[in-house]
Short mmCIF file of C-alpha atoms and ligand atoms in Angstrom, two decimals:
data_model
loop_
_atom_site.label_atom_id
_atom_site.label_comp_id
_atom_site.label_asym_id
_atom_site.label_seq_id
_atom_site.Cartn_x
_atom_site.Cartn_y
_atom_site.Cartn_z
CA MET A 1 111.75 -57.77 -14.06
CA SER A 2 112.22 -56.28 -17.52
CA ASP A 3 115.21 -55.93 -19.84
CA ARG A 4 117.16 -52.79 -19.08
CA GLY A 5 116.70 -50.55 -22.09
CA PRO A 6 118.50 -47.42 -23.21
CA PRO A 7 119.09 -44.92 -20.42
CA TYR A 8 116.09 -42.86 -19.47
CA THR A 9 116.02 -39.39 -21.00
CA ARG A 10 113.74 -36.47 -20.16
CA PRO A 11 110.48 -36.59 -22.09
CA VAL A 12 109.63 -34.70 -25.23
CA ASN A 13 108.60 -31.06 -24.67
CA THR A 14 109.56 -31.05 -21.01
CA PRO A 15 111.57 -28.13 -19.66
CA LYS A 16 114.68 -28.97 -17.68
CA ALA A 17 114.23 -29.56 -13.97
CA GLY A 18 114.22 -26.36 -11.96
CA THR A 19 112.86 -24.16 -14.72
CA GLY A 20 109.48 -25.74 -15.39
CA THR A 21 106.62 -26.89 -13.28
CA VAL A 22 106.93 -29.72 -10.79
CA ASP A 23 103.73 -31.54 -11.56
CA LEU A 24 102.82 -33.86 -8.69
CA ARG A 25 99.10 -34.11 -9.47
CA SER A 26 99.30 -37.62 -10.90
CA ASP A 27 101.60 -40.10 -12.60
CA THR A 28 99.32 -39.78 -15.63
CA VAL A 29 100.85 -36.41 -16.57
CA THR A 30 104.06 -37.86 -18.04
CA ARG A 31 104.98 -37.31 -21.65
CA PRO A 32 106.66 -39.85 -23.89
CA THR A 33 110.43 -39.80 -24.07
CA PRO A 34 112.13 -39.26 -27.46
CA ALA A 35 113.07 -42.96 -27.52
CA MET A 36 109.46 -43.96 -26.88
CA MET A 37 108.27 -41.63 -29.64
CA GLN A 38 110.76 -43.26 -32.01
CA ALA A 39 109.41 -46.70 -31.13
CA MET A 40 105.89 -45.42 -31.80
CA PHE A 41 106.86 -43.91 -35.17
CA ALA A 42 108.52 -47.17 -36.17
CA ALA A 43 105.62 -49.44 -35.14
CA GLU A 44 104.24 -51.91 -37.64
CA LEU A 45 100.50 -51.22 -37.93
CA GLY A 46 97.30 -52.88 -39.09
CA ASP A 47 93.57 -52.76 -38.40
CA ASP A 48 93.27 -54.19 -34.90
CA VAL A 49 89.50 -54.57 -35.11
CA LEU A 50 90.13 -56.96 -37.99
CA GLY A 51 92.92 -58.61 -35.95
CA ASP A 52 95.67 -57.27 -38.22
CA ASP A 53 97.82 -55.14 -35.94
CA PRO A 54 101.04 -57.03 -35.16
CA THR A 55 102.21 -54.53 -32.54
CA VAL A 56 98.99 -54.86 -30.54
CA LYS A 57 99.30 -58.63 -30.75
CA ARG A 58 102.87 -58.44 -29.47
CA LEU A 59 101.82 -56.22 -26.57
CA GLU A 60 98.90 -58.47 -25.64
CA ALA A 61 101.10 -61.58 -25.71
CA ARG A 62 103.82 -59.85 -23.67
CA VAL A 63 101.34 -58.65 -21.05
CA ALA A 64 99.62 -62.03 -20.78
CA GLU A 65 103.00 -63.65 -20.21
CA LEU A 66 104.11 -61.06 -17.65
CA LEU A 67 100.87 -61.43 -15.71
CA GLY A 68 100.78 -65.22 -16.01
CA MET A 69 97.37 -65.12 -17.70
CA GLU A 70 96.19 -66.96 -20.83
CA ALA A 71 95.30 -63.85 -22.82
CA ALA A 72 95.18 -60.06 -22.72
CA LEU A 73 93.27 -57.28 -24.45
CA PHE A 74 94.52 -53.75 -25.13
CA THR A 75 92.08 -51.05 -23.96
CA PRO A 76 92.07 -47.26 -24.20
CA SER A 77 91.94 -46.81 -20.41
CA GLY A 78 92.10 -48.51 -17.03
CA THR A 79 88.49 -47.58 -16.44
CA MET A 80 87.44 -49.46 -19.54
CA ALA A 81 89.53 -52.49 -18.57
CA ASN A 82 87.87 -52.63 -15.13
CA GLN A 83 84.38 -52.08 -16.50
CA LEU A 84 84.92 -54.75 -19.14
CA ALA A 85 85.89 -57.23 -16.43
CA ILE A 86 82.71 -56.43 -14.54
CA ARG A 87 80.49 -56.56 -17.65
CA THR A 88 82.08 -59.83 -18.76
CA VAL A 89 81.46 -61.62 -15.45
CA CYS A 90 78.38 -60.03 -13.89
CA GLU A 91 74.69 -59.85 -14.73
CA PRO A 92 72.28 -57.05 -13.81
CA GLY A 93 71.33 -57.53 -10.15
CA ASP A 94 74.72 -58.94 -9.19
CA GLU A 95 76.87 -57.60 -6.38
CA ILE A 96 80.56 -56.67 -6.37
CA LEU A 97 82.61 -56.49 -3.17
CA CYS A 98 85.48 -54.03 -2.90
CA HIS A 99 87.23 -51.81 -0.38
CA ARG A 100 85.50 -48.53 0.43
CA ASP A 101 88.45 -46.63 -1.09
CA SER A 102 88.22 -48.41 -4.46
CA HIS A 103 88.70 -46.65 -7.76
CA ILE A 104 85.78 -48.60 -9.31
CA LEU A 105 83.51 -47.10 -6.65
CA HIS A 106 84.67 -43.48 -6.54
CA TYR A 107 86.20 -42.62 -9.88
CA GLU A 108 84.53 -44.65 -12.59
CA THR A 109 81.34 -42.57 -12.74
CA GLY A 110 79.06 -45.28 -11.38
CA GLY A 111 80.12 -47.61 -14.20
CA PRO A 112 79.20 -50.87 -12.43
CA ALA A 113 75.59 -49.66 -12.07
CA ALA A 114 75.35 -47.87 -15.41
CA LEU A 115 77.06 -50.42 -17.64
CA SER A 116 76.47 -53.73 -15.87
CA GLY A 117 73.48 -53.13 -13.55
CA CYS A 118 75.49 -54.15 -10.47
CA ILE A 119 75.51 -52.94 -6.92
CA VAL A 120 78.81 -52.34 -5.19
CA THR A 121 79.14 -53.25 -1.52
CA THR A 122 82.08 -51.75 0.29
CA LEU A 123 84.35 -53.48 2.76
CA ASP A 124 86.01 -51.55 5.54
CA GLY A 125 89.35 -53.22 5.94
CA GLY A 126 90.22 -54.58 9.34
CA ASP A 127 92.29 -54.33 12.48
CA GLY A 128 95.99 -54.39 11.81
CA LEU A 129 95.56 -54.10 8.04
CA PRO A 130 96.84 -51.07 6.12
CA ARG A 131 94.17 -48.75 4.70
CA GLY A 132 92.79 -50.15 1.45
CA VAL A 133 93.42 -53.78 2.39
CA PHE A 134 90.78 -56.22 3.68
CA GLY A 135 90.77 -59.82 4.87
CA GLY A 136 89.30 -63.08 3.62
CA GLU A 137 87.04 -63.51 6.63
CA LEU A 138 85.26 -60.26 5.81
CA VAL A 139 84.80 -61.41 2.22
CA GLU A 140 83.25 -64.69 3.40
CA GLN A 141 80.95 -62.87 5.84
CA SER A 142 79.84 -60.47 3.10
CA VAL A 143 78.76 -63.10 0.57
CA ARG A 144 74.96 -63.25 0.50
CA PRO A 145 72.95 -66.45 0.63
CA LEU A 146 71.58 -67.68 -2.70
CA ASP A 147 68.03 -66.54 -2.10
CA GLN A 148 65.43 -65.03 -4.41
CA HIS A 149 65.53 -61.78 -2.40
CA ASP A 150 69.26 -61.19 -2.61
CA PRO A 151 71.63 -59.85 -5.22
CA VAL A 152 74.08 -62.55 -6.28
CA THR A 153 77.52 -61.78 -4.87
CA ARG A 154 79.61 -62.46 -7.95
CA MET A 155 82.93 -60.67 -7.80
CA VAL A 156 85.52 -59.24 -5.45
CA VAL A 157 87.83 -56.47 -6.63
CA VAL A 158 91.26 -55.93 -5.09
CA GLU A 159 93.08 -52.73 -6.05
CA ASN A 160 96.88 -52.94 -5.98
CA THR A 161 98.27 -50.43 -5.19
CA VAL A 162 95.32 -48.69 -3.53
CA ASN A 163 95.27 -45.19 -4.99
CA ARG A 164 92.90 -43.46 -2.54
CA ALA A 165 94.67 -45.02 0.44
CA GLY A 166 97.98 -43.46 -0.67
CA GLY A 167 99.49 -46.05 -3.01
CA VAL A 168 99.33 -48.88 -0.48
CA PRO A 169 100.57 -52.20 -1.90
CA TRP A 170 98.97 -55.53 -0.99
CA SER A 171 101.20 -58.24 0.46
CA LEU A 172 101.14 -61.71 -1.08
CA GLU A 173 99.73 -63.07 2.19
CA ALA A 174 96.85 -60.59 2.37
CA PHE A 175 95.90 -61.29 -1.23
CA ALA A 176 96.13 -65.08 -0.76
CA ASP A 177 93.75 -64.78 2.19
CA VAL A 178 91.15 -62.93 0.07
CA ALA A 179 91.66 -65.16 -2.97
CA SER A 180 91.12 -68.38 -1.02
CA ALA A 181 88.01 -66.98 0.70
CA ALA A 182 86.69 -65.89 -2.72
CA ALA A 183 87.42 -69.29 -4.24
CA SER A 184 85.58 -71.04 -1.41
CA ARG A 185 82.48 -68.96 -2.33
CA SER A 186 82.97 -69.16 -6.12
CA LEU A 187 83.59 -65.41 -6.48
CA HIS A 188 85.50 -64.03 -9.44
CA VAL A 189 88.63 -62.22 -8.20
CA HIS A 190 89.48 -59.17 -10.30
CA VAL A 191 92.62 -57.17 -9.57
CA ASP A 192 92.57 -53.49 -10.48
CA GLY A 193 96.30 -53.38 -11.14
CA ALA A 194 96.58 -49.86 -12.56
CA ARG A 195 99.72 -49.62 -10.40
CA LEU A 196 100.47 -53.31 -9.94
CA TRP A 197 103.91 -52.52 -11.36
CA ASN A 198 104.62 -50.23 -8.42
CA ALA A 199 103.46 -52.88 -5.94
CA CYS A 200 105.76 -55.44 -7.56
CA ILE A 201 108.77 -53.14 -7.39
CA ALA A 202 108.03 -52.17 -3.78
CA CYS A 203 107.27 -55.66 -2.46
CA GLY A 204 109.62 -57.71 -4.63
CA TYR A 205 107.06 -60.10 -6.10
CA ALA A 206 106.57 -60.74 -9.82
CA PRO A 207 103.22 -59.75 -11.39
CA SER A 208 102.47 -63.39 -12.21
CA GLU A 209 103.32 -64.42 -8.65
CA PHE A 210 100.89 -61.91 -7.19
CA LEU A 211 98.18 -62.87 -9.69
CA ALA A 212 98.55 -66.64 -9.35
CA GLU A 213 95.14 -66.93 -7.66
CA ALA A 214 93.43 -64.03 -9.49
CA ASP A 215 90.86 -64.59 -12.25
CA SER A 216 91.49 -61.34 -14.10
CA CYS A 217 93.58 -58.21 -13.89
CA SER A 218 93.70 -54.74 -15.42
CA VAL A 219 97.02 -52.93 -15.77
CA CYS A 220 97.86 -49.43 -16.99
CA PHE A 221 100.76 -48.31 -19.18
CA SER A 222 99.82 -44.63 -18.93
CA LYS A 223 100.62 -44.16 -15.23
CA GLY A 224 104.03 -44.84 -13.67
CA LEU A 225 105.24 -46.63 -16.80
CA GLY A 226 104.97 -43.38 -18.74
CA ALA A 227 103.18 -44.37 -21.96
CA PRO A 228 100.82 -41.69 -23.28
CA VAL A 229 97.76 -43.97 -23.56
CA GLY A 230 96.63 -47.47 -22.81
CA SER A 231 95.76 -50.26 -20.43
CA ALA A 232 95.12 -53.97 -20.71
CA LEU A 233 92.74 -56.53 -19.30
CA ALA A 234 94.10 -60.05 -18.81
CA GLY A 235 92.49 -63.37 -17.91
CA PRO A 236 91.48 -66.75 -19.32
CA THR A 237 91.07 -67.03 -23.11
CA ALA A 238 87.27 -67.42 -22.99
CA PHE A 239 86.94 -64.45 -20.61
CA ILE A 240 89.04 -62.26 -22.91
CA ALA A 241 87.05 -63.36 -25.99
CA ARG A 242 83.85 -62.25 -24.25
CA ALA A 243 85.46 -59.03 -23.00
CA LYS A 244 86.47 -58.25 -26.59
CA ARG A 245 82.82 -58.25 -27.61
CA PHE A 246 82.01 -55.73 -24.85
CA ARG A 247 85.06 -53.63 -25.77
CA LYS A 248 83.45 -53.23 -29.20
CA MET A 249 80.10 -52.42 -27.60
CA PHE A 250 81.68 -49.77 -25.33
CA GLY A 251 83.39 -48.19 -28.34
CA GLY A 252 86.88 -49.15 -27.26
CA SER A 253 88.01 -51.19 -30.25
CA MET A 254 90.50 -49.15 -32.23
CA ARG A 255 92.03 -49.48 -35.68
CA GLN A 256 95.77 -48.82 -36.32
CA VAL A 257 96.32 -48.70 -32.59
CA GLY A 258 99.74 -50.34 -32.73
CA LEU A 259 100.93 -46.75 -32.66
CA LEU A 260 99.87 -46.62 -29.01
CA ALA A 261 100.67 -50.25 -28.26
CA ALA A 262 104.27 -49.55 -29.32
CA GLY A 263 104.48 -46.86 -26.61
CA ALA A 264 103.09 -49.32 -24.07
CA LEU A 265 105.53 -52.05 -25.15
CA PHE A 266 108.41 -49.61 -24.87
CA ALA A 267 107.22 -48.64 -21.40
CA VAL A 268 107.06 -52.25 -20.22
CA ASP A 269 110.45 -53.09 -21.68
CA HIS A 270 112.37 -49.97 -20.62
CA GLN A 271 110.58 -47.99 -17.93
CA LEU A 272 109.46 -50.56 -15.41
CA ASP A 273 112.55 -51.04 -13.30
CA ARG A 274 113.03 -47.30 -12.90
CA LEU A 275 109.86 -47.10 -10.75
CA VAL A 276 112.23 -47.68 -7.85
CA GLU A 277 113.40 -44.07 -8.37
CA ASP A 278 109.85 -42.73 -8.01
CA HIS A 279 109.48 -44.68 -4.77
CA ALA A 280 112.76 -43.27 -3.44
CA HIS A 281 111.58 -39.75 -4.35
CA ALA A 282 108.26 -40.38 -2.57
CA MET A 283 110.10 -41.54 0.55
CA ARG A 284 112.37 -38.47 0.49
CA LEU A 285 109.32 -36.19 0.11
CA ALA A 286 107.44 -37.99 2.90
CA ALA A 287 110.43 -37.79 5.26
CA ALA A 288 110.93 -34.06 4.64
CA LEU A 289 107.23 -33.24 4.94
CA SER A 290 106.68 -35.21 8.11
CA ALA A 291 109.41 -33.12 9.75
CA MET A 292 107.42 -29.93 8.99
CA PRO A 293 105.18 -28.57 11.75
CA GLY A 294 101.48 -28.80 10.92
CA VAL A 295 101.89 -31.55 8.33
CA GLU A 296 100.84 -35.12 8.85
CA VAL A 297 101.98 -37.67 6.28
CA GLU A 298 99.46 -40.49 5.96
CA ALA A 299 101.24 -43.77 5.61
CA PRO A 300 100.74 -47.39 6.59
CA PRO A 301 103.02 -48.86 9.26
CA GLY A 302 106.49 -48.98 7.70
CA GLY A 303 105.88 -45.73 5.84
CA VAL A 304 105.39 -44.71 2.23
CA ARG A 305 106.37 -47.57 -0.08
CA THR A 306 105.33 -46.64 -3.60
CA ASN A 307 104.96 -43.40 -5.58
CA MET A 308 102.26 -41.53 -3.64
CA VAL A 309 102.39 -39.25 -0.63
CA PHE A 310 99.15 -38.14 1.03
CA LEU A 311 99.31 -35.23 3.45
CA ARG A 312 96.98 -33.76 6.02
CA VAL A 313 97.32 -30.07 6.75
CA ALA A 314 95.41 -27.61 8.91
CA GLY A 315 93.15 -25.45 6.76
CA ASP A 316 92.02 -25.74 3.20
CA ALA A 317 94.02 -28.06 0.94
CA GLY A 318 92.55 -26.36 -2.15
CA ASP A 319 93.96 -23.03 -0.98
CA LEU A 320 97.38 -24.52 -0.38
CA CYS A 321 97.36 -26.09 -3.84
CA ALA A 322 96.49 -22.73 -5.39
CA ARG A 323 99.39 -21.06 -3.55
CA LEU A 324 101.79 -23.82 -4.53
CA GLU A 325 100.72 -23.45 -8.14
CA THR A 326 102.05 -19.89 -8.13
CA ARG A 327 105.43 -21.38 -7.14
CA GLY A 328 105.30 -23.87 -9.99
CA VAL A 329 104.42 -26.88 -7.83
CA ARG A 330 101.20 -28.64 -8.71
CA MET A 331 99.32 -30.95 -6.36
CA ILE A 332 95.64 -31.83 -6.05
CA PRO A 333 93.38 -31.60 -3.01
CA MET A 334 91.75 -34.85 -1.90
CA GLY A 335 89.24 -33.39 0.55
CA ARG A 336 89.39 -30.31 2.80
CA GLY A 337 92.62 -30.84 4.66
CA ARG A 338 94.09 -33.62 2.54
CA LEU A 339 96.27 -33.46 -0.56
CA ARG A 340 98.23 -35.80 -2.73
CA ALA A 341 101.65 -35.82 -4.38
CA VAL A 342 102.43 -38.47 -6.98
CA LEU A 343 105.98 -39.12 -8.13
CA HIS A 344 106.73 -40.16 -11.70
CA LEU A 345 109.34 -40.10 -14.44
CA ASP A 346 109.00 -36.37 -15.17
CA VAL A 347 110.02 -35.55 -11.59
CA ASP A 348 113.72 -35.77 -10.70
CA GLU A 349 115.63 -35.25 -7.47
CA ALA A 350 115.95 -31.49 -8.00
CA ASP A 351 112.19 -31.25 -8.56
CA VAL A 352 111.55 -33.09 -5.30
CA GLU A 353 113.80 -30.64 -3.41
CA ARG A 354 112.03 -27.73 -5.06
CA ALA A 355 108.63 -29.12 -4.01
CA ILE A 356 109.85 -29.57 -0.42
CA GLU A 357 111.13 -26.01 -0.30
CA SER A 358 107.92 -24.58 -1.76
CA ILE A 359 105.65 -26.51 0.60
CA GLY A 360 107.86 -25.54 3.54
CA THR A 361 107.69 -21.85 2.58
CA GLU A 362 103.92 -21.91 2.12
CA LEU A 363 103.31 -23.63 5.43
CA GLY A 364 106.07 -21.81 7.33
C1 LIG B 1 93.56 -47.68 -9.22
C2 LIG B 1 93.09 -47.15 -10.54
N1 LIG B 1 92.34 -47.93 -11.33
C3 LIG B 1 91.90 -47.50 -12.51
C4 LIG B 1 92.23 -46.25 -12.98
C5 LIG B 1 91.64 -45.79 -14.28
O1 LIG B 1 92.57 -45.53 -15.25
P1 LIG B 1 92.23 -44.53 -16.49
O2 LIG B 1 92.47 -43.16 -15.99
O3 LIG B 1 93.18 -44.98 -17.54
O4 LIG B 1 90.81 -44.78 -16.86
C6 LIG B 1 93.01 -45.40 -12.20
C7 LIG B 1 93.36 -44.05 -12.67
O5 LIG B 1 93.99 -43.28 -11.99
C8 LIG B 1 93.45 -45.86 -10.93
O6 LIG B 1 94.17 -45.09 -10.12
#
C-alpha cells in the first residue's frame, strides 16, 4: 500500500523491551521514531493559515489521493475532523445516524449537539453482523419522513474500525449495503476512519476502494501510524473549502504546522504496512488470553483481526488494571468487568509475552 521505508527503529525516549512499561492503553501512546523526528526537523515550513506551508500541502494531496477523494484538510485531531464533517453538512435540528458504539456518540463530548445542534440516533446492528456493524435496511427504516415535526435525517456515520466494539473492521459488502441505502435517501455518508488503515491491512482493500461510495472520511496519523499529532478530513473540493472555514472557527487552523504534517507524511510513507505486526501481536495476545480460565476474549466470528483485544473478566477491571500497572503492564478498564489492550509500534513480541505472563499471574 505504501513505499517500504527505512527499517522501523524503536521510538525516541523509549526504553528497550523488557525493561520499560508495556503500554497497552491505546495506540495513541506511541512516540516518534528517530527517523520520523529527522523528517520533522527537515520539513519545509510556511504559514498554513495563509496557504504557505508546502509540507501540509503535500500531506493533504497525498491523503486525498490515497483515499480517492478530491481534497483533504489537515486537522489537529480526529475529533475535530469528525466534528468538522458534521458541521459542514448538517444544520441545527438535523439528525445523524450511527452505531450505538460510535466514537462520535461516546467520546466526542456531545460535539454533534454542542457544535452543530444535531441529534444522534443510534442503530443497533443486526443479526449475523459483527458488533459495530449495521445494515442498509436499518438505515432506510431509520430515515424520518420530511415533515415539519421531524428532525431532518441528514447523515450516516460509519466507523471503521469500530473502536468500542474491539477494533472490528467493516467488510466492503457491509459498507456497500449502507452506502447504497444512504444514497437512495440522499444521506451524506461520513466514515470515521481513525483506524481505516488497520481495516485496510486486515481486510486487504485499499482505502480508496473502501471509500468509493463515501462522501467524506476522517483519518488519523496519531494512532497506529505512530505520528505524534494529526488527522485529516477528506471529501469533495467544495465540502473541504467549507470545512476549512469551520476549522478556523473551531480554532484548529495552525501556522507552521508542516512540522507536524512531516511526521504524518513519514507515518503514511513508512509505517503503514507494519500494522500487520500489530495485528499479529493482537492475535497472539487474544489466543493466549482466551486459554486462561476466567477470561473471555470478545471477538467477532473469525476472531480478533486488527490491533485491539477486549477482555471480560470476573470482578473489577479497574482493580486488575491497577495490579497490572505494578507489574509494568498498562491497560484501561472499559466498564466493570471489561478491559482493553491495544497493540502498536512501541510494543514488540517480547512485550506481548510479558503482558501475557503478567495477566496470567494476576488472574491465576
Ligand atoms: C474511532 C475514533 N474516531 C475518532 C477518534 C478521535 O481522535 P482524536 O483522539 O485524535 O481526537 C478516536 C480516538 O481514539 C477514535 O478511536
